[in-house]
Each structure stands twice: as structure tokens, then as C-alpha cells.
Short mmCIF file of C-alpha atoms in Angstrom, two decimals:
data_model
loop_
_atom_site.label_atom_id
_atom_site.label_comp_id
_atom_site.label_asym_id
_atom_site.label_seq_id
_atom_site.Cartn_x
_atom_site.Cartn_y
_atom_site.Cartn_z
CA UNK A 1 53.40 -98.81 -3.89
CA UNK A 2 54.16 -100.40 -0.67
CA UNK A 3 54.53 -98.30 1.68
CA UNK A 4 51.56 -96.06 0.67
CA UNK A 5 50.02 -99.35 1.06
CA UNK A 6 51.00 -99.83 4.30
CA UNK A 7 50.36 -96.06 5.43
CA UNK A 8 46.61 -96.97 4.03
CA UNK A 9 46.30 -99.62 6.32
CA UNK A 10 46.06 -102.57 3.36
CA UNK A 11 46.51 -105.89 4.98
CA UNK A 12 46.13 -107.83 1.80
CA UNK A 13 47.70 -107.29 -2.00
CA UNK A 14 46.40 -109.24 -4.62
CA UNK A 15 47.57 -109.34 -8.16
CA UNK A 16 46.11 -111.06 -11.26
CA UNK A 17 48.84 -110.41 -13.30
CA UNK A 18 52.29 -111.74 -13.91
CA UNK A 19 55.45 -110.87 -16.02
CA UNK A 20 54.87 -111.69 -19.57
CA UNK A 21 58.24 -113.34 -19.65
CA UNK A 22 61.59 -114.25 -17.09
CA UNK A 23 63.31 -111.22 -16.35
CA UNK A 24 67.16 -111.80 -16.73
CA UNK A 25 69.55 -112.03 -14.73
CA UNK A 26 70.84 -114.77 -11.86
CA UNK A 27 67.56 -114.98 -10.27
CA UNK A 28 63.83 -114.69 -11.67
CA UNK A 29 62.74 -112.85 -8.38
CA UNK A 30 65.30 -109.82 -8.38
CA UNK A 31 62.63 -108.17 -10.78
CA UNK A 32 60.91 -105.14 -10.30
CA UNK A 33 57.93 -106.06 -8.95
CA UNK A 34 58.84 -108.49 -6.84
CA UNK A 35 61.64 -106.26 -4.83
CA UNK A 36 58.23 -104.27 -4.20
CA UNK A 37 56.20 -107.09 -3.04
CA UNK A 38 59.30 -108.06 -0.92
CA UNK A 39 58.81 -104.69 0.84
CA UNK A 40 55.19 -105.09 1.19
CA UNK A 41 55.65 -108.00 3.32
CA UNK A 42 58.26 -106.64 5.47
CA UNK A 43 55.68 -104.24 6.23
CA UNK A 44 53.56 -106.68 7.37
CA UNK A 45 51.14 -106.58 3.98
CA UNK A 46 49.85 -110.53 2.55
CA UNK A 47 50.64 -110.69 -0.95
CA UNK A 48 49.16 -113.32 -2.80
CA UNK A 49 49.47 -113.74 -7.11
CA UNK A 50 48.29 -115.75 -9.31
CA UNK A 51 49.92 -118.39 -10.84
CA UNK A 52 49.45 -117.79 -14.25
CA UNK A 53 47.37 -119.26 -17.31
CA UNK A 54 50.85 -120.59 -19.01
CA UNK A 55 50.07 -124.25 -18.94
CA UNK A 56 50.65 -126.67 -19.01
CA UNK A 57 54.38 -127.28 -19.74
CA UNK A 58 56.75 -127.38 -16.88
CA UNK A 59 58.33 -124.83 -15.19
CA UNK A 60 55.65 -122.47 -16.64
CA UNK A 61 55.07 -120.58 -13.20
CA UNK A 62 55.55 -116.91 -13.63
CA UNK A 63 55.31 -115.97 -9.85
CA UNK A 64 58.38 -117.05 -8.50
CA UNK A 65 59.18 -115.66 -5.11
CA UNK A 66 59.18 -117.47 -1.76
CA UNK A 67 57.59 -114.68 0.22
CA UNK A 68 54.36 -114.07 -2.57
CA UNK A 69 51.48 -116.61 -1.83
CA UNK A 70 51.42 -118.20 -5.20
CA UNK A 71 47.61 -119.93 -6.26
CA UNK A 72 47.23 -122.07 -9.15
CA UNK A 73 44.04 -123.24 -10.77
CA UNK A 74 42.56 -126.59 -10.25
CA UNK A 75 38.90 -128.40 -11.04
CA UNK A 76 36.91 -130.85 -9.33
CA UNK A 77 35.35 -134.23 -10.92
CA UNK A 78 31.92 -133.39 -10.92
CA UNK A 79 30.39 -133.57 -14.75
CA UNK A 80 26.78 -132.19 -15.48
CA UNK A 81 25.96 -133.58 -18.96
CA UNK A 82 22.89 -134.39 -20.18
CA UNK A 83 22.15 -135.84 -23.73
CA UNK A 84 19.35 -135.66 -26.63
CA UNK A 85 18.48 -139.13 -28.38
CA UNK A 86 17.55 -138.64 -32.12
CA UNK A 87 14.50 -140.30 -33.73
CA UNK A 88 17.10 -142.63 -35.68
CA UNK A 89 18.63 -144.31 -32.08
CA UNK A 90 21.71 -141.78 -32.01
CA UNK A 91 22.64 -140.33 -28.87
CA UNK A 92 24.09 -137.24 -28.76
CA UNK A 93 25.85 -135.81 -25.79
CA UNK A 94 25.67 -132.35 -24.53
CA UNK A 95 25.56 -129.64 -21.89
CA UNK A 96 22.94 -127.87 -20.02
CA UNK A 97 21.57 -127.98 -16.19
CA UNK A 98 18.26 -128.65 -17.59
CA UNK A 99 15.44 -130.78 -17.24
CA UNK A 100 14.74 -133.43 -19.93
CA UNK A 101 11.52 -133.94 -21.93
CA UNK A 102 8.91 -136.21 -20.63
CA UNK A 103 8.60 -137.84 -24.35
CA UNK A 104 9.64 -137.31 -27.78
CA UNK A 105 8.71 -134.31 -29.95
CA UNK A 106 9.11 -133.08 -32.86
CA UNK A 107 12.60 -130.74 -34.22
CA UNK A 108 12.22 -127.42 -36.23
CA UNK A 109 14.88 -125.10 -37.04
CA UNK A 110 14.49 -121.65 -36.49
CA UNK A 111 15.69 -120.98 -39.86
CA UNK A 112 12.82 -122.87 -41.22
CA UNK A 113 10.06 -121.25 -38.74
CA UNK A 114 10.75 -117.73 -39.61
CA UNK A 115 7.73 -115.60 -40.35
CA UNK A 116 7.03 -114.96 -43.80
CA UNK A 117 7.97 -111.40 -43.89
CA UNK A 118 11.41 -112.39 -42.82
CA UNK A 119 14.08 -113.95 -44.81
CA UNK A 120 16.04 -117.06 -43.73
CA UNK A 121 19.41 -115.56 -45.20
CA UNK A 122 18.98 -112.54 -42.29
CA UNK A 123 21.93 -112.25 -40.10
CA UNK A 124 21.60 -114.30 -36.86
CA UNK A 125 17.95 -115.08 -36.77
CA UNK A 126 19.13 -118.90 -36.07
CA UNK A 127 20.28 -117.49 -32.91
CA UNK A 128 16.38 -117.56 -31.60
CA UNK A 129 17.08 -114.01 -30.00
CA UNK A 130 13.78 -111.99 -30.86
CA UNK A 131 10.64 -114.35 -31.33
CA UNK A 132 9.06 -111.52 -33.13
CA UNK A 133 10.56 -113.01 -36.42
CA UNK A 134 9.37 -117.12 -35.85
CA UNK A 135 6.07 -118.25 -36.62
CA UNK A 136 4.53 -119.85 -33.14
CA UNK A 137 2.30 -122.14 -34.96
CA UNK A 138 5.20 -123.96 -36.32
CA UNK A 139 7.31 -123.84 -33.17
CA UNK A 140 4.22 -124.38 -30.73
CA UNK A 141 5.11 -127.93 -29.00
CA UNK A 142 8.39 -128.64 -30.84
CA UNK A 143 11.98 -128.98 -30.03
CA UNK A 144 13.29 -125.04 -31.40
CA UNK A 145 16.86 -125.70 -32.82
CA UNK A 146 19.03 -122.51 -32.52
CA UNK A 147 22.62 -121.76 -33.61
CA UNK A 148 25.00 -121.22 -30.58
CA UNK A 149 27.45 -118.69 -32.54
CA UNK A 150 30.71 -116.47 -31.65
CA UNK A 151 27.96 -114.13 -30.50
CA UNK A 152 26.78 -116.10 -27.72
CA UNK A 153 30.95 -115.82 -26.40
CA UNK A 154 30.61 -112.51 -26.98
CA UNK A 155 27.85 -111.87 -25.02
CA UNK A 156 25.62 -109.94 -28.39
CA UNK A 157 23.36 -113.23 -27.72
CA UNK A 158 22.49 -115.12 -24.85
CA UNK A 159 20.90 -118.36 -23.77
CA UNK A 160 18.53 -116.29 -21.29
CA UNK A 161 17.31 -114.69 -24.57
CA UNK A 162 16.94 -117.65 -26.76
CA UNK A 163 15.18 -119.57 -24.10
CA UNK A 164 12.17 -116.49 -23.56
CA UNK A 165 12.09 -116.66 -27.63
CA UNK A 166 11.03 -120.35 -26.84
CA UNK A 167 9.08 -119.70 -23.94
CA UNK A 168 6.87 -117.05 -25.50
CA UNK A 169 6.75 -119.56 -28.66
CA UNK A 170 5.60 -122.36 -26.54
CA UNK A 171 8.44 -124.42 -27.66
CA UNK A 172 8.82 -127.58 -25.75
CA UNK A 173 12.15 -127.11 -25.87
CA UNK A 174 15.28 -125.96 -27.01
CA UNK A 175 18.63 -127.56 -28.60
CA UNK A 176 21.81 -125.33 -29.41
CA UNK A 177 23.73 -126.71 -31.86
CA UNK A 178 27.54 -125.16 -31.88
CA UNK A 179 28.30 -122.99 -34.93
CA UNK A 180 31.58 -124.53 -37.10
CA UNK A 181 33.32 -120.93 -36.42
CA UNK A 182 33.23 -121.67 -32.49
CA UNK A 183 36.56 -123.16 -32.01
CA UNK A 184 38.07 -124.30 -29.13
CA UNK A 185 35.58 -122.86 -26.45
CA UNK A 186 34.85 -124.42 -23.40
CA UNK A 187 30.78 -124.81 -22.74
CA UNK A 188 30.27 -125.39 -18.77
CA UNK A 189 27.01 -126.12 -17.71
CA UNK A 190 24.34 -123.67 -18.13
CA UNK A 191 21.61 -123.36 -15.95
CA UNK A 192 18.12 -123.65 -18.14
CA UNK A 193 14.21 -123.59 -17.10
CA UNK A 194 13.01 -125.27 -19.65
CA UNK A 195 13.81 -128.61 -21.79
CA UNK A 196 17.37 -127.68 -23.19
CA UNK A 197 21.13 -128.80 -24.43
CA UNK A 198 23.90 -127.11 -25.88
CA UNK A 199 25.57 -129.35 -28.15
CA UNK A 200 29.35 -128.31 -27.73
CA UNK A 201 30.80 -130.49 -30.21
CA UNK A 202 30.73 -129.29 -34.16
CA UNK A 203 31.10 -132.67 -35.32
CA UNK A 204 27.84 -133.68 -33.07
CA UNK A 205 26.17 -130.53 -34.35
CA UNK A 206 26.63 -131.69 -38.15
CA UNK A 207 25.28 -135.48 -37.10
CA UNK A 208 22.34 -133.36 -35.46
CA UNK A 209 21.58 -131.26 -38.66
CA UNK A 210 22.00 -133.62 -41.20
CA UNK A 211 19.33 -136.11 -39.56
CA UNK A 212 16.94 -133.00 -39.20
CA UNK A 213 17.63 -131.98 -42.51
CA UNK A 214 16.97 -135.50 -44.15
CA UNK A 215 13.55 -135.80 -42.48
CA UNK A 216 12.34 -132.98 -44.14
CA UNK A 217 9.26 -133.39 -46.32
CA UNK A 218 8.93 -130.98 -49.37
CA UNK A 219 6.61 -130.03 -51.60
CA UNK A 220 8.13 -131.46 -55.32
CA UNK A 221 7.34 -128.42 -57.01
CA UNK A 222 7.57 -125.20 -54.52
CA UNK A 223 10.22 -127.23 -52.35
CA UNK A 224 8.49 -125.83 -48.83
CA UNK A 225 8.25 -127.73 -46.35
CA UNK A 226 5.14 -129.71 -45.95
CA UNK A 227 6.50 -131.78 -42.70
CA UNK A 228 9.16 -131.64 -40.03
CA UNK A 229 10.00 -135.39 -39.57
CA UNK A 230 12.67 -135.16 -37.13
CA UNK A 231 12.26 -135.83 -33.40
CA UNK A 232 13.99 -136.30 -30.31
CA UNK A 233 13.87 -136.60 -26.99
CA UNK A 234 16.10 -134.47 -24.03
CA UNK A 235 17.52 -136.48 -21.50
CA UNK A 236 18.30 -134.00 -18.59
CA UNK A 237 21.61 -133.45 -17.06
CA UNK A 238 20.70 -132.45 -13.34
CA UNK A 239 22.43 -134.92 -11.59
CA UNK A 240 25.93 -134.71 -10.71
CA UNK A 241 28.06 -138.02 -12.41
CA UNK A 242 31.64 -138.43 -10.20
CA UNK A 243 34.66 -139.59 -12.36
CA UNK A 244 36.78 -140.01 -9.32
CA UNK A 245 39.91 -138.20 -10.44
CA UNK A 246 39.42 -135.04 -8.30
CA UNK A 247 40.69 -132.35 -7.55
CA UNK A 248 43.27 -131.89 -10.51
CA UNK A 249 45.54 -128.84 -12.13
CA UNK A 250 43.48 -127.41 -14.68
CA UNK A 251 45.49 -127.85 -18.07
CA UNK A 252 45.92 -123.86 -18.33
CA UNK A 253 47.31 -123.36 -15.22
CA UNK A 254 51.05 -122.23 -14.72
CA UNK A 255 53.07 -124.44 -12.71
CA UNK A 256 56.61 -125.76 -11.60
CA UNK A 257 59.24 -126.83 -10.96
CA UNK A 258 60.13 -122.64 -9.66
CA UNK A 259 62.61 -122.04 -12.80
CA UNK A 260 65.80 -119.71 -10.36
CA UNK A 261 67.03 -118.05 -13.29
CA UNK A 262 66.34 -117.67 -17.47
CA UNK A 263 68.66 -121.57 -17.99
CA UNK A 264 65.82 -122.66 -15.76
CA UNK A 265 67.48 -124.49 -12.67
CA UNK A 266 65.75 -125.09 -10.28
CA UNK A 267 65.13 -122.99 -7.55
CA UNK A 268 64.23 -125.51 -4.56
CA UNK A 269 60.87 -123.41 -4.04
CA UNK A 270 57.37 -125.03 -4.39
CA UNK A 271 55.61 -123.08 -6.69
CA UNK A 272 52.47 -122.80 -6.83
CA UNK A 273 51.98 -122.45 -2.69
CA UNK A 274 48.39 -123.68 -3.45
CA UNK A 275 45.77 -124.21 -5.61
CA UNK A 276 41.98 -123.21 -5.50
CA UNK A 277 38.42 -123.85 -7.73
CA UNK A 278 39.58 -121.94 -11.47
CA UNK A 279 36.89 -124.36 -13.26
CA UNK A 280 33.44 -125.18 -12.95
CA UNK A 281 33.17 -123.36 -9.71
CA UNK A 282 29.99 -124.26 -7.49
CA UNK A 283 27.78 -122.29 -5.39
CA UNK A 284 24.50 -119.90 -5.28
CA UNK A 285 23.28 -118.64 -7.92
CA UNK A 286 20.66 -115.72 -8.82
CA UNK A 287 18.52 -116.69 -11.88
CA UNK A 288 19.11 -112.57 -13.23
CA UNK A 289 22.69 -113.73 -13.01
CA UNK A 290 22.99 -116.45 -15.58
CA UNK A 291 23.99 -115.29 -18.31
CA UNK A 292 26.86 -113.13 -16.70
CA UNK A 293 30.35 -113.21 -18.06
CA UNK A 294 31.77 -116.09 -16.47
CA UNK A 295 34.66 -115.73 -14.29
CA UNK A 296 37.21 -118.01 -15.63
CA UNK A 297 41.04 -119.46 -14.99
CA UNK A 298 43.09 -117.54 -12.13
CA UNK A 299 40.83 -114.33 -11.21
CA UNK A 300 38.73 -116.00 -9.44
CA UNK A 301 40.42 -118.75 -7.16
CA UNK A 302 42.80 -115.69 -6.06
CA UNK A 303 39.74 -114.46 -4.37
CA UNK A 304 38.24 -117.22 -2.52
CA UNK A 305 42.01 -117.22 -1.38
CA UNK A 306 41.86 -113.59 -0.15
CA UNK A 307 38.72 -114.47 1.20
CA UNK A 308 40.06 -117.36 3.76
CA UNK A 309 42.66 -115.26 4.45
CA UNK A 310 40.39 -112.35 5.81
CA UNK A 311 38.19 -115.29 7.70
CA UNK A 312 41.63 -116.21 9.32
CA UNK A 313 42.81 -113.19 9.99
CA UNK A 314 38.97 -112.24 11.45
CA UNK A 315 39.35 -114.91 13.54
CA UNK A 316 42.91 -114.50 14.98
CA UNK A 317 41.86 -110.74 15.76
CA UNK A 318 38.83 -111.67 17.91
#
């Protein structure tokens, strides 16, 4: 590997990958791969490797060797977060890099504006993907509540999608409420155009639903809905709030003590080298390019890594 490397003319190896586990033996870097990597330098070839996502317990690095370039994954301490104030005082916090509503307005479901031809038991037409199926003149000038499912982490829905459904609707707004089956994901902020928050929390998303669904008005004897009651109003969450505690390891991020062998001594190397944006990671952005799979953990501080080392060596070359 290295030395076609080398014939190719590579001046930098990167590698996003680590062993899945300490190899044995009296030292974790007589392995393999990095005896090759070893070689790659002698040839005069930067190798640099992530640290790992094996956080956050000690010793956790998995890229051990003195002569790899070793980045871990750390955040910064600025928090977008807006919030959406129900009509009965509560406050609910949330996420979106949104503007906020200029008063209060009213909160329909999409489950409960569906056209008539459609029914409300359909697969995923909470999701607010195809406006086709809602009924503008009862989402016209509202608040449209949509689910935020495993789909939308899948990428089968998207917010870009949900928030033309509202546009084309005339909604004045949307609010995502997180779907109980969404465990343990991680909302950043999400870029919006109109009015918006994504409620991230499942407990918040009950408090949400179960005030909407009390205000309801129905008829006594069809039980339709004669009157959505419930209102709120979007505070926006474009401004940047500071906590102060910045920059710090993200919690996934492998780091050390180096462990020297599989008893885990120590191996007097500092490990990881360096550590780089892995969360929450600022900069341009193209509005076609929101809803994009976001480049999360080690993948992508390795490259603005690579990329300093290019400027550097750009610059040393001139």
C-alpha cells in the first residue's frame, strides 16, 4: 500500500477507520496496519487517522502510534435554540435556525387537516410530506404540526419537504414534534425559511400534543372538529447564546491515556495529537444543500485536518 503510494506521488494518507479492537501482543502498534503506515512515513507520506467514536471511557483511543497524526472530535459552545410558548404559559424549548412568529396563531395537526378523501390512519401523512392530501382552508394561517419520525433520520422525509407542504398551504408556520420511536438522536440546528421548531424532546412533544389535543372543540354527536383552540407563538432561535465552556471533547470521541499493550499501561504517548470541529460544524451553506446527510463525529474533522495540512505544505513549497 505504501510504496505504491509513494510511487503515485501521495503526500497525504488519511484513514477513517480504526481496529475494531487491541491487537495482542506487547505493544498495540506492532499491528498490521500500522507497520504499513510506519513505512508510509519513512517514505515521506503524512498519515493522519482518526481517533475513533469509542467514547468516552478512558484509554478508548484506537490509533495508537507515535508517527500517525491522531485527530479527535471536539465541539464549540455556541447553542442555536429557539422555543414555542403555548396558549396555556408553557414554554417549550426546541431547535431550528428559524425565524419566530410576529404573534400568536392558531395549531392544527396535520392528522386533523387531511382532505376528506384521505384517511388519518394512512401511513406517514403526519409527516406533512405531500400537501396534496391537507385541506389549505384549514391549514391557511395556522401553526401546521407535523410528526418528525425515524423517516426524517433516514432521509425517506425531509424538513425541506415538510416546509414547501406548508408553504404551498400558506401555513404560518410549522412545529415538528419528535415521534416516541426516535430515540437517542441528536437534532442540530436546522436551517428553516419560514416560522419553524423541531421539538427534540419526546417528553416535550407529549406536553405539546396533549394541550393541542385538549383544546379541541367537537361536535357531541359526529365528534368532528368544530374548532382548533390551541395556539402558540414561535420564538426564533437565530441568535447565537455562548455557554462559555468551549471548545470541549465531544462525548463520542476516542481518547487516552495511549493504552501500550492489551493490560493497558500506559504508553507515555499523547493520544489524540489533536482535535478538530466533529459537532455542530459552522460555515457556508447552499440552501439546495440542507437537507443533506449530515457529516457527523470523526469523518469530517480528519478533513479540515488534511486540509491545513495541504495549506501548509502549499505554503512551505512556494
Amino acid at each position: 500500500m505504501h510504496s505504491q503510494a509513494a510511487q503515485d506521488g501521495v503526500d497525504i494518507i488519511s484513514l477513517s477507520i480504526t481496529p475494531n479492537r487491541r491487537p495482542p501482543g506487547i505493544a498495540t502498534f506492532f499491528n498490521p496496519i500500522d507497520m504499513a503506515l510506519l513505512a508510509a512515513v519513512k517514505a515521506g507520506i503524512f498519515v493522519v487517522q482518526a481517533a475513533g467514536n469509542t467514547g468516552p471511557s478512558p484509554k478508548s483511543i484506537f490509533s495508537f502510534s507515535p508517527w500517525i497524526f491522531t485527530v479527535g472530535a471536539a465541539t464549540h459552545d455556541r447553542v442555536y435554540s429557539n422555543s414555542i410558548v403555548l396558549g396555556n404559559n408553557v414554554t417549550i424549548p426546541g431547535v431550528g435556525l428559524a425565524p419566530g412568529t410576529d404573534k400568536s396563531y392558531t395549531l392544527v395537526s396535520a392528522l386533523h387537516a387531511l382532505d376528506e378523501t384521505v384517511a388519518a390512519n394512512e401511513m406517514y401523512v403526519g409527516e406533512c410530506q405531500d400537501a396534496s392530501v391537507l385541506n389549505q382552508d384549514l391549514v391557511q394561517g395556522k401553526l401546521l404540526i407535523c410528526s418528525y419520525s425515524i423517516r426524517f433520520v433516514l432521509g425517506l422525509s425531509t424538513i425541506k419537504q415538510a416546509l414547501l407542504t406548508a408553504k404551498n398551504l400558506s401555513a404560518a408556520g410549522v412545529v415538528f414534534y419528535m415521534d416516541p420511536f426516535v430515540i437517542g438522536f441528536q437534532l442540530n440546528p436546522v436551517p428553516m425559511k419560514l416560522p419553524g421548531i423541531i421539538i427534540p424532546s419526546s417528553d416535550d412533544s407529549k406536553i405539546l400534543l396533549q394541550y393541542y389535543n385538549s383544546s379541541l372543540e367537537r361536535d357531541g354527536a359526529t365528534k368532528k372538529i368544530v374548532k382548533f383552540g390551541a395556539a402558540a407563538c414561535i420564538f426564533g432561535g437565530l441568535k447565537a447564546n455562548y455557554s462559555y465552556s468551549g471548545p470541549k471533547i465531544m462525548y463520542y470521541s476516542a481518547r487516552g491515556p495511549d493504552p501500550e499493550d492489551n493490560f493497558l499501561d500506559d504508553a507515555d504517548i499523547l493520544k489524540p495529537n489533536i482535535v478538530a470541529p466533529g459537532n455542530s460544524i459552522w460555515a457556508a451553506w447552499s440552501s439546495l444543500g440542507t437537507d443533506s446527510i449530515e457529516f457527523e463525529g470523526i469523518v469530517l474533522q480528519t478533513q479540515i485536518i488534511i486540509g491545513m495540512r495541504m495549506k501548509v505544505l502549499s505554503l512551505c513549497l512556494a
